[in-house]
Amino acid sequence: MRTPIMLASGTVGYGGELSGLCDFSSVGAIVTKTVTEAPRDGNRPPRLAETPGGLLNAIGLENVGIERFLDEKLPAAAALGAPVVVSVAGDSPAAFARLARRVGERPETAAVEINISCPNVERARRPVWDDPDATAAVVAAARAATGKPLLVKLSPNTADALSVAEAAQRAGADALVVANTLPGMRIDIETGRPALGNATGGLSGRALMPVNLALVWRIAAGVSIPLAGSGGVATAEDALEYLMAGASAVQVGTALFLDPDAATTIAEGLRRRMAHDGVRSVAEYKGMAGRMST
Amino acid sequence: MTIQATARLERATRVRAEDFLCAFDAGGAFPDARPGQFVHVRTPADLTLRRPFSVAAVTGRGRFELLVRKRGEGTAALLSLPEGAEVSVLGPSGNGFGLPEPGERAVLVAGGIGVAGLRHLSRTLARDGRRQVVLVGAPTATALLDGVLPGPTTDGAVRVEVATDDGSRGLRGTVCDLVGRALEETDAPARVYCCGPQAMLRSAAGIALAAGARCEALVEEVMACGIGACRGCVVRTRTGYRAACADGPVFDAAELVFDGEERA
Ligand SMILES: Cc1cc2nc3c(=O)[nH]c(=O)nc-3n(C[C@H](O)[C@H](O)[C@H](O)COP(=O)(O)OP(=O)(O)OC[C@H]3O[C@@H](n4cnc5c(N)ncnc54)[C@H](O)[C@@H]3O)c2cc1C
Ligand SMILES: Cc1cc2nc3c(=O)[nH]c(=O)nc-3n(C[C@H](O)[C@H](O)[C@H](O)COP(=O)(O)O)c2cc1C
Ligand code: FES
C-alpha cells in the first residue's frame, strides 16, 4: 500500500461519494460499504446519535445488493485511483463464499473484507464474531472461493477475541481488521425513548479507540498475519499508537465526517514523524510497544 | 459541486435572543448555493460531527450567510467565535428547491427557525421579480424573526402574513392555518415551500396537497457525512429510504412518509 491508511467500510459509501473531497493518492485502500446478496433497506431512522467522544450508528447494513454493486459501484470506486477492498456479509458460510467468489473474480477488487461483526443485524444467539468455530467456517468458505487477499473484520464485542482471531488465521485469513464498533445506546430523556430507531447501535470514534487498541495489542501477540487497527483514528499520533501496538495499517472511519480528506492529513503527519524519528518505513514502528515492554 | 473550504466569519448580527445571522467568506472557489442547499460546518467545539445549516443568502462570490439558532454545544461554540475566525465548511450540499414555473404562485411557509431555509429562496424570487406570499409562524410575537425574510412590498409582489400561538401578532393559531386560506384565494396553481419542525411540515404539506398544490418540504435530520456516504440521515419516502443530505434536504412532500403514517 502507498500509505498504511485505509478508509473504513460504511463511512465512505461506495467511494464515489468522496470524489473531489479526498486526495486518493494519500489513501492506502478504500473499503466499500458492506454488500450483501440481496439489497437491504437498513434500519428505521433515526440512525445516528452523537455521544461524548463518539458516534452511535444503527444503519443496519443498508446497501444496494451485490448485482447493482458489481454493475455500478465497483467500477466507479476503482476509477478513483486507490485500491478497492470490497466488504461483504452473508447469513451463512455458503453466502460468504458466493459473495467472495463474485467480487473476487473482478479485476477492480484488490482484496475482500469479510464482515462478521456488524452489531446492527440480528443473528443467532451466539453471533459468528463471538464464536471461533463459526468464524472459521465462514473464513474457510470464503478462502476456498477466492484467491484474492482476504481480510477478516473482527468485533470488540467478544469474550475471547484472540481465539476468534486465531481461528480466522487458521482458516486462511491473510489479515485481520481489529475491530468493528461496540454496542451502545442513548435515551432521549424528554420522550423516554431510545435516540436510535433500532434502540441500540454501534459506538465508533474516539471513545472506541482505547478498547480496540487493547485488542490489537492482545491479538498481535498471538497471530502472525498483519493487523489493521480500526476505531477512533483521527490523527497521525492515533495511527502511530496502533502501529506501535502491533498493527501494520489503520482504518479511518468516523474521523472522515469531520474531514473527508483526513487520510492526507494523517499521511503527512506520519511522514513528518518518520523524518523526525529517522525511520524509513512505518514497519519499524510495528509492535514497538510490545518489544519495549518485554 | 460540494467542496471543503475554509470560511472566515465576517460578521455575526443578532436577529433575536439566540438567533444570529452570520456572514461568511469562503473564497472565490466556493460555489454559489441554490436556495434550499446547506453547508456542513465544522464547529470549534470538540464534537464528533459537523453541523448542517441552510444557506440563508448568497451575497457574492464565495460569500454566504447562515442563520444560526443557539441550541447545544456546537451552535454555542460557533456563535462564540470572534469576527475574523475561520471554520471549515463542506458544501454547498443537497438538492435545493425547485423554482416556481411561470404562472405558478410561490407560497413560502416558515415555522420558527425555518425562515433560515427560505430566506435565500425568498430573496431569489424577489430578485427575479416573482410574486410571493410569505407565511410565518411562531409561538409569540417576540419569537418572530423579523427582518430575515423580506417585508411586504407596496406593489403586492411580496405579501406577508403572520400567525402566533397566543395571538400577540397576526392570526391566533399556527402558520398552517394560513396555508389553506392563502391557497383558496385564487385558482392559480401554487407551489408551496415549507421549512420548519416536522409536525408543521406534516400539517402544512397535508393542507397544500389536499388543495391540489405542489409542495416541497425541507427536512432536518441529524447528519454525519453530509454527502450521501454513511446512510445515517435517511427519511422515509414512498419509494424507500432516501438520504436527507444527498437526495434532499428538499423533498416533494407527496413523496414523504411522516412519522406515524403508514408506509405505502
Ligand atoms: C438541512 C438542515 C438545515 C438546517 N438549517 C439550519 C439553519 O439554517 N439554522 C439553524 O439554526 N439550524 C439549522 N439546522 C439545525 C442544526 O443543524 C441544529 O440546530 C444543530 O445541528 C444543533 O447542533 P448543536 O451542537 O448546537 O446542538 P446539539 O447538542 O447537537 O442538539 C441540541 C438540540 O438540537 C437538536 N438537533 C440536533 N441536530 C439537529 C438537526 N440536524 N436538526 C434539528 N434539530 C437538531 C437536538 O435534538 C437537540 O435537541 C439545520 C439542519 C439540517 C439537517
Ligand atoms: C455510519 C457507519 C457505518 C458503518 N458501516 C459499516 C459497514 O457497513 N461494514 C463494516 O464492516 N463496518 C462498518 N462501520 C464500522 C467502521 O468501518 C469502523 O470499523 C468503526 O466505525 C470504527 O472505526 P472509527 O472509529 O474510525 O469509525 C460503520 C461505521 C459507521 C460510523
Ligand atoms: S449524512 Fe451521511 S448519508 Fe446523509
Short mmCIF file of N, CA and C and ligand atoms in Angstrom, two decimals, chain A residues 50 188 190, chain B residues 18-20 36-40 43 45 47 49-56 65-77 93 113-118 195 218-223 233 244-245 248-250, ligand 1:
data_model
loop_
_atom_site.label_atom_id
_atom_site.label_comp_id
_atom_site.label_asym_id
_atom_site.label_seq_id
_atom_site.Cartn_x
_atom_site.Cartn_y
_atom_site.Cartn_z
N GLU A 50 -25.02 11.23 18.53
CA GLU A 50 -23.67 11.56 18.99
C GLU A 50 -23.56 11.26 20.48
N ASP A 188 -33.44 9.56 24.86
CA ASP A 188 -33.93 10.93 24.88
C ASP A 188 -34.76 11.09 26.14
N GLU A 190 -36.44 13.46 27.30
CA GLU A 190 -37.72 14.18 27.17
C GLU A 190 -38.85 13.20 26.83
N GLU B 18 -31.47 34.39 20.64
CA GLU B 18 -30.36 33.46 20.44
C GLU B 18 -30.20 33.10 18.96
N ASP B 19 -30.67 33.97 18.09
CA ASP B 19 -30.57 33.72 16.66
C ASP B 19 -29.65 34.78 16.03
N PHE B 20 -28.67 34.29 15.29
CA PHE B 20 -27.69 35.20 14.71
C PHE B 20 -27.56 34.95 13.21
N GLY B 36 -32.24 26.48 -0.62
CA GLY B 36 -32.54 25.17 -0.06
C GLY B 36 -31.32 24.29 0.15
N GLN B 37 -30.19 24.67 -0.42
CA GLN B 37 -28.97 23.90 -0.16
C GLN B 37 -28.40 24.28 1.21
N PHE B 38 -27.50 23.44 1.71
CA PHE B 38 -26.95 23.70 3.04
C PHE B 38 -25.44 23.58 3.02
N VAL B 39 -24.81 24.05 4.10
CA VAL B 39 -23.38 23.80 4.29
C VAL B 39 -23.21 23.03 5.59
N HIS B 40 -22.19 22.18 5.63
CA HIS B 40 -21.92 21.32 6.78
C HIS B 40 -20.70 21.95 7.45
N THR B 43 -17.69 22.87 13.64
CA THR B 43 -17.75 23.87 14.71
C THR B 43 -16.45 23.81 15.50
N ALA B 45 -16.21 23.40 18.51
CA ALA B 45 -16.37 22.56 19.71
C ALA B 45 -15.72 21.21 19.46
N LEU B 47 -16.42 18.13 19.04
CA LEU B 47 -17.53 17.23 18.74
C LEU B 47 -17.13 16.24 17.65
N LEU B 49 -19.14 15.30 15.09
CA LEU B 49 -19.77 15.60 13.81
C LEU B 49 -19.79 17.09 13.50
N ARG B 50 -19.87 17.38 12.21
CA ARG B 50 -20.16 18.74 11.76
C ARG B 50 -21.63 19.05 12.04
N ARG B 51 -22.04 20.28 11.76
CA ARG B 51 -23.43 20.68 11.94
C ARG B 51 -23.95 21.32 10.64
N PRO B 52 -25.12 20.85 10.15
CA PRO B 52 -25.66 21.41 8.90
C PRO B 52 -26.49 22.68 9.12
N PHE B 53 -26.34 23.64 8.22
CA PHE B 53 -27.15 24.88 8.25
C PHE B 53 -27.54 25.25 6.83
N SER B 54 -28.78 25.65 6.66
CA SER B 54 -29.25 26.12 5.36
C SER B 54 -28.49 27.38 4.97
N VAL B 55 -28.19 27.52 3.71
CA VAL B 55 -27.62 28.78 3.23
C VAL B 55 -28.76 29.79 3.19
N ALA B 56 -28.65 30.83 4.02
CA ALA B 56 -29.74 31.79 4.16
C ALA B 56 -29.66 32.88 3.10
N GLU B 65 -24.55 33.67 3.88
CA GLU B 65 -25.00 33.89 5.25
C GLU B 65 -25.66 32.63 5.78
N LEU B 66 -25.50 32.40 7.08
CA LEU B 66 -26.23 31.35 7.78
C LEU B 66 -26.98 32.01 8.92
N LEU B 67 -28.21 31.56 9.14
CA LEU B 67 -28.95 32.00 10.32
C LEU B 67 -28.84 30.88 11.33
N VAL B 68 -28.15 31.14 12.42
CA VAL B 68 -27.84 30.08 13.38
C VAL B 68 -28.58 30.32 14.69
N ARG B 69 -29.34 29.32 15.10
CA ARG B 69 -30.02 29.37 16.41
C ARG B 69 -29.20 28.57 17.41
N LYS B 70 -28.94 29.18 18.56
CA LYS B 70 -28.17 28.51 19.60
C LYS B 70 -29.01 27.40 20.21
N ARG B 71 -28.49 26.17 20.10
CA ARG B 71 -29.25 25.03 20.64
C ARG B 71 -28.41 24.27 21.64
N GLY B 72 -27.31 23.74 21.18
CA GLY B 72 -26.44 22.94 22.07
C GLY B 72 -25.00 23.39 21.93
N GLU B 73 -24.10 22.45 22.17
CA GLU B 73 -22.67 22.77 22.22
C GLU B 73 -22.12 23.30 20.90
N GLY B 74 -22.54 22.68 19.80
CA GLY B 74 -21.97 23.04 18.50
C GLY B 74 -22.35 24.45 18.10
N THR B 75 -23.62 24.78 18.20
CA THR B 75 -24.05 26.12 17.81
C THR B 75 -23.52 27.15 18.80
N ALA B 76 -23.44 26.80 20.08
CA ALA B 76 -22.90 27.74 21.07
C ALA B 76 -21.45 28.07 20.72
N ALA B 77 -20.68 27.06 20.36
CA ALA B 77 -19.27 27.29 20.02
C ALA B 77 -19.15 28.15 18.77
N SER B 93 -24.34 21.75 -0.34
CA SER B 93 -24.77 20.36 -0.46
C SER B 93 -26.28 20.26 -0.59
N ILE B 113 -37.38 28.70 13.29
CA ILE B 113 -36.09 28.92 12.65
C ILE B 113 -36.14 28.51 11.17
N GLY B 114 -37.24 27.92 10.74
CA GLY B 114 -37.43 27.55 9.34
C GLY B 114 -37.28 28.70 8.37
N VAL B 115 -37.42 29.93 8.86
CA VAL B 115 -37.20 31.08 7.97
C VAL B 115 -35.80 31.03 7.36
N ALA B 116 -34.85 30.41 8.08
CA ALA B 116 -33.47 30.34 7.57
C ALA B 116 -33.44 29.66 6.21
N GLY B 117 -34.17 28.56 6.11
CA GLY B 117 -34.15 27.79 4.88
C GLY B 117 -34.88 28.47 3.73
N LEU B 118 -35.70 29.48 4.05
CA LEU B 118 -36.48 30.13 3.00
C LEU B 118 -35.95 31.50 2.60
N CYS B 195 -40.71 24.94 5.49
CA CYS B 195 -39.49 24.73 6.26
C CYS B 195 -39.80 24.98 7.73
N LEU B 218 -38.50 21.09 3.26
CA LEU B 218 -37.10 20.97 3.64
C LEU B 218 -37.04 20.25 4.99
N VAL B 219 -36.43 19.07 5.00
CA VAL B 219 -36.41 18.27 6.23
C VAL B 219 -35.07 18.40 6.95
N GLU B 220 -35.11 18.30 8.27
CA GLU B 220 -33.90 18.36 9.07
C GLU B 220 -33.67 17.03 9.76
N GLU B 221 -32.54 16.43 9.51
CA GLU B 221 -32.17 15.17 10.15
C GLU B 221 -30.74 15.31 10.68
N VAL B 222 -30.44 14.58 11.72
CA VAL B 222 -29.05 14.56 12.20
C VAL B 222 -28.18 13.96 11.10
N MET B 223 -27.06 14.61 10.80
CA MET B 223 -26.21 14.17 9.71
C MET B 223 -24.80 13.84 10.19
N CYS B 233 -28.72 9.67 7.59
CA CYS B 233 -29.70 10.75 7.69
C CYS B 233 -30.97 10.43 6.92
N ALA B 244 -31.33 12.43 3.44
CA ALA B 244 -31.70 13.86 3.51
C ALA B 244 -30.59 14.73 2.96
N CYS B 245 -29.34 14.32 3.14
CA CYS B 245 -28.23 15.19 2.73
C CYS B 245 -28.01 15.20 1.23
N GLY B 248 -32.04 14.98 -0.56
CA GLY B 248 -32.77 16.15 -0.07
C GLY B 248 -31.78 17.27 0.09
N PRO B 249 -31.93 18.19 1.06
CA PRO B 249 -32.92 18.12 2.14
C PRO B 249 -34.33 18.50 1.69
N VAL B 250 -34.48 18.90 0.41
CA VAL B 250 -35.81 19.27 -0.06
C VAL B 250 -36.43 18.06 -0.75
C1 LIG C 1 -30.51 20.51 6.19
C2 LIG C 1 -30.50 21.20 7.54
C3 LIG C 1 -30.56 22.58 7.59
C4 LIG C 1 -30.55 23.23 8.82
N1 LIG C 1 -30.58 24.59 8.81
C5 LIG C 1 -30.49 25.26 9.98
C6 LIG C 1 -30.43 26.68 9.98
O1 LIG C 1 -30.44 27.32 8.93
N2 LIG C 1 -30.33 27.31 11.17
C7 LIG C 1 -30.28 26.62 12.36
O2 LIG C 1 -30.18 27.26 13.41
N3 LIG C 1 -30.34 25.28 12.39
C8 LIG C 1 -30.43 24.58 11.22
N4 LIG C 1 -30.46 23.20 11.25
C9 LIG C 1 -30.42 22.51 12.54
C10 LIG C 1 -29.00 22.49 13.09
O3 LIG C 1 -28.22 21.62 12.30
C11 LIG C 1 -29.00 22.02 14.56
O4 LIG C 1 -29.62 23.00 15.33
C12 LIG C 1 -27.59 21.84 15.08
O5 LIG C 1 -27.02 20.72 14.48
C13 LIG C 1 -27.58 21.67 16.58
O6 LIG C 1 -26.23 21.49 16.98
P1 LIG C 1 -25.78 21.74 18.50
O7 LIG C 1 -24.46 21.10 18.69
O8 LIG C 1 -25.88 23.17 18.86
O9 LIG C 1 -26.91 21.01 19.30
P2 LIG C 1 -26.94 19.50 19.79
O10 LIG C 1 -26.34 19.43 21.13
O11 LIG C 1 -26.47 18.61 18.73
O12 LIG C 1 -28.50 19.35 19.88
C14 LIG C 1 -29.29 20.28 20.60
C15 LIG C 1 -30.72 20.09 20.20
O13 LIG C 1 -30.87 20.31 18.77
C16 LIG C 1 -31.47 19.18 18.15
N5 LIG C 1 -30.82 18.90 16.87
C17 LIG C 1 -29.61 18.34 16.67
N6 LIG C 1 -29.34 18.19 15.36
C18 LIG C 1 -30.44 18.66 14.72
C19 LIG C 1 -30.78 18.76 13.37
N7 LIG C 1 -29.97 18.33 12.39
N8 LIG C 1 -31.96 19.27 13.05
C20 LIG C 1 -32.79 19.69 14.04
N9 LIG C 1 -32.51 19.63 15.32
C21 LIG C 1 -31.36 19.11 15.68
C22 LIG C 1 -31.22 18.03 19.10
O14 LIG C 1 -32.24 17.08 19.01
C23 LIG C 1 -31.20 18.69 20.45
O15 LIG C 1 -32.48 18.79 20.99
C24 LIG C 1 -30.49 22.51 10.03
C25 LIG C 1 -30.44 21.11 9.98
C26 LIG C 1 -30.45 20.46 8.75
C27 LIG C 1 -30.37 18.98 8.70
#
